[in-house]
Amino acid sequence: MKINVWFGITLLFLILAGCSPEKEQSSISLNQPWQFYPGDHIRYPGTEFNDTTRATISPSKPWERQGFKNLDGYAWYRCTVMIPSSLKQQGYFHDTLQISLGKIDDCDQVFLNGKLIGENGMTVYDERDPDTSFAESYGFWDKPRHYLLSVNDPRIRWDEENTIAIRVYDSGGLGGLFDGPFELSMLDLEDYIHFDAASAGFDYGPGNCLTKNFTIENRSSAEGFQGVLSMNVFNTRNRSCLFRKDTLVLLEPGSLNTFSFTIDNIPTSPVSAEVSFTEGASGIPISGILDLPYILTPQVSVYPRINGARVFGVRPGSPFLFKVPATGKAPLSYFAENLPEGLNLHASTGIISGQVNEPGSYFCSLIVENSVGTAKEPFRIEVGDLISLTPPLGWNSWNCWGLSVSDEKVRSSALAMKESGLIDHGWSYINIDDGWEATHVDGKIATNEKFPDMHALCDYVHSLGLKIGIYSSPGPTTCGGYEGSYGFEQADADSYASWGMDYLKYDWCSYFRIAPTPNQEELEHPYRIMEKALLSTGRDIHYSLCQYGMGKVWKWGASVGGNSWRTTGDITDTWESLSGIGFSQGACSQYANPGHWNDPDMLVLGWVGWGPNLHYTQLTPNEQYTHITLWSMLASPLLLGNDLSQLDPFTMNLLTNDEVLAVNQDPLGIQAIPVVQNDFYQIWTKGMEDGSSVLGLFNLTEQSLNLGVNLQELGFGERYGIRDLWQQRELGKVERYFEIRIEPHGARMIHLKKDMKDFVKQ
Ligand code: GAL
């Protein structure tokens, strides 16, 4: 009924404004193959240049993803397009033509019919000598590119072919045009009216309700707009309506207006909100779709359950610290059978401490009891050379606090890890990234004023049952410009051990000053020095190499003592970054094994920001499911990068699903391999210690997908029981083939178990 009213209002506006709902082409797409010219030449911007013989490229993906590997520096894109004068009738403002060119990594100059019409980052262009051009590449790569021209601009050739040429400079990494939109259009209402749903996050109110605040900004300083704001929240699968409201609103010039909607229950299946503003005079609508968080992880049961790793490695004689992760109705009591000599389990905290001197494999049992039951699980302690037998689960300060990290923030994060219950699902490290260092005083690294007492901080974190980590660089300075370890490696390792550190992230950064174009020996050298220094301390310190994957570090990281190694540059909270990094990890799968993990960088969920100002992750809920699914399949370290004092129910649901985490923590320590990879979907498989397999199914498109999975084609047998790990629910028995729905940019995680009954009958 309400929907009809809304249509009625819109129609009324359309009739009053005298608009025809049938419109001519409102934009000219530039999303077509462009001619592509690596390098730089004075003739590339011109109209007379002959384009016919060169390579073409799609503007929507960086050039390194289209076969132009390792191309850095200059390159040109060219296309020709007919601009019909009928376009001038479109849009809201009929006097301005807009050229939209997606995003450009890193910076660009745009030429129309041989004449420069705009640029971002390229501050000097000398037509006679392009080589003397100067590119200021920093900070432009993810800025949307829109160039505006008056319709009377003589550079536009109406009703004729026009040549658009873009000169791009890439300082390193992917390079070129990406994302979108790529089009010519008249300046429209949407260029002034801006919805912002991203900044506010979600409010989880009393009684399980969910509120979304969003703003609409009118960026025009001269014009106000009146119209109907429609908010429509619906179940994405069956489109049933959860909330609907239409309101007449006035957006004053230059105003920022806040609106919200509330639904009664936090969704447990995909829900979307469509918000639109229909301007009254023109009938032009501007709308946006927002995916709402939905919770798949079932609530924790009152019965005791032991979570987390089933195996733990320690070196003989090193301090042992392990908190038994367990859930269930409080209070819980903890017991163990067959713990090796030298270890004690505290019955009420569940913390095992002490030291074991005799190398060997110790097969123990952990027992957790409460008023409603008892849980018992096997637990293997390996006393030997290897530590980190399962990927570390924890938190690192970088993605939220950046260089503004402080003692206080580390303490409050540690406390939040315990009090939020994350610790009960196996999350155990609290790692300080860059920003704690002062200088070396008498050969010893001093902490800066933000960290008054590192020893006391370590004691505090340990007292909670958690471990603590630190950061440095083999170079003279860190990436943040603080003091590095160059020349002080042993002294620094001794300091870390004396404070009580359990983890070191060792970040190449300024080591480029020592080895500007490192060969293999130079890549390994600084990491060997610190390996030796750490080993001599007698403390188990997880050694995390960070050098962005140089020299295929996954092939030799273990040989320099690395327990994990970053395989890529830094991640950010966008689909482009997440999917680019995550889906390229197949190349290093075979090098992961217990004690040695590929690290595709930290998690970008929740409130992140890389500095004092945080924002809610830009990833959609589905993309966040993909993030945890893929990183778990990859057996990578899971290091949270968000503010732990702002953990909402959705984020907690992502981080406390014990069946999902068990895939990451499986003692066999195999990294998933991709078995199907194309532009639409991917299938990855991971073998588990018990002989079963897990499938990670990923939808790379922006539409939901019904994926047919042919098990035989993937190399599996005939009959299986399949279980949805996010929902912790059996989906039934399948023979050779099953179909499954995957949300846009979303993932499913399916446990494939041989159906033992049928297996015996065969
Ligand atoms: C980068 C590193 C980041 C962070 C930062 C600190 O090189 O990749 O994860 O540690 O340095 O300055």
Short mmCIF file of N, CA and C and ligand atoms in Angstrom, two decimals, residues 398 403 433-434 471 479-480 505 507 509 546 548 566 570 601-602, ligand 1:
data_model
loop_
_atom_site.label_atom_id
_atom_site.label_comp_id
_atom_site.label_asym_id
_atom_site.label_seq_id
_atom_site.Cartn_x
_atom_site.Cartn_y
_atom_site.Cartn_z
N TRP A 398 48.18 -0.80 14.16
CA TRP A 398 48.41 0.08 13.01
C TRP A 398 47.14 0.53 12.30
N LEU A 403 50.35 5.97 13.96
CA LEU A 403 51.45 6.42 14.83
C LEU A 403 50.96 7.02 16.14
N ASP A 433 52.40 -1.64 16.95
CA ASP A 433 53.07 -1.39 15.66
C ASP A 433 53.98 -0.17 15.82
N ASP A 434 54.26 0.50 14.74
CA ASP A 434 55.18 1.64 14.74
C ASP A 434 54.66 2.76 15.65
N TYR A 471 57.28 -3.82 17.32
CA TYR A 471 57.58 -3.55 15.91
C TYR A 471 58.93 -2.84 15.80
N CYS A 479 59.17 2.92 9.07
CA CYS A 479 58.40 3.59 8.02
C CYS A 479 57.78 4.89 8.54
N GLY A 480 57.50 4.94 9.82
CA GLY A 480 56.92 6.15 10.40
C GLY A 480 57.99 7.16 10.81
N LYS A 505 57.32 -7.71 14.75
CA LYS A 505 57.10 -7.42 13.32
C LYS A 505 58.30 -6.59 12.88
N ASP A 507 60.05 -4.64 9.95
CA ASP A 507 59.56 -4.00 8.73
C ASP A 507 60.71 -3.35 7.97
N CYS A 509 61.28 -1.07 5.52
CA CYS A 509 61.29 0.41 5.50
C CYS A 509 62.60 1.00 4.99
N CYS A 546 58.29 -8.33 7.51
CA CYS A 546 57.44 -7.42 6.76
C CYS A 546 58.34 -6.73 5.74
N TYR A 548 56.92 -6.72 2.32
CA TYR A 548 55.94 -6.51 1.23
C TYR A 548 56.05 -7.57 0.12
N ARG A 566 54.86 -11.02 5.44
CA ARG A 566 53.90 -10.28 4.62
C ARG A 566 54.17 -10.60 3.15
N ASP A 570 50.58 -2.73 1.77
CA ASP A 570 49.57 -2.50 2.80
C ASP A 570 48.15 -2.64 2.27
N ASP A 601 48.42 -9.40 5.16
CA ASP A 601 48.20 -8.16 5.92
C ASP A 601 46.95 -8.25 6.81
N MET A 602 46.84 -7.23 7.63
CA MET A 602 45.89 -7.28 8.75
C MET A 602 44.46 -7.04 8.31
C1 GAL B 1 54.38 -0.26 6.77
C2 GAL B 1 53.76 -1.59 7.13
C3 GAL B 1 52.51 -1.31 7.92
C4 GAL B 1 52.89 -0.56 9.17
C5 GAL B 1 53.68 0.71 8.83
C6 GAL B 1 54.23 1.40 10.07
O1 GAL B 1 55.52 -0.48 6.02
O2 GAL B 1 53.48 -2.30 5.96
O3 GAL B 1 51.85 -2.51 8.23
O4 GAL B 1 53.64 -1.40 10.01
O5 GAL B 1 54.75 0.41 7.97
O6 GAL B 1 54.95 2.55 9.78
#
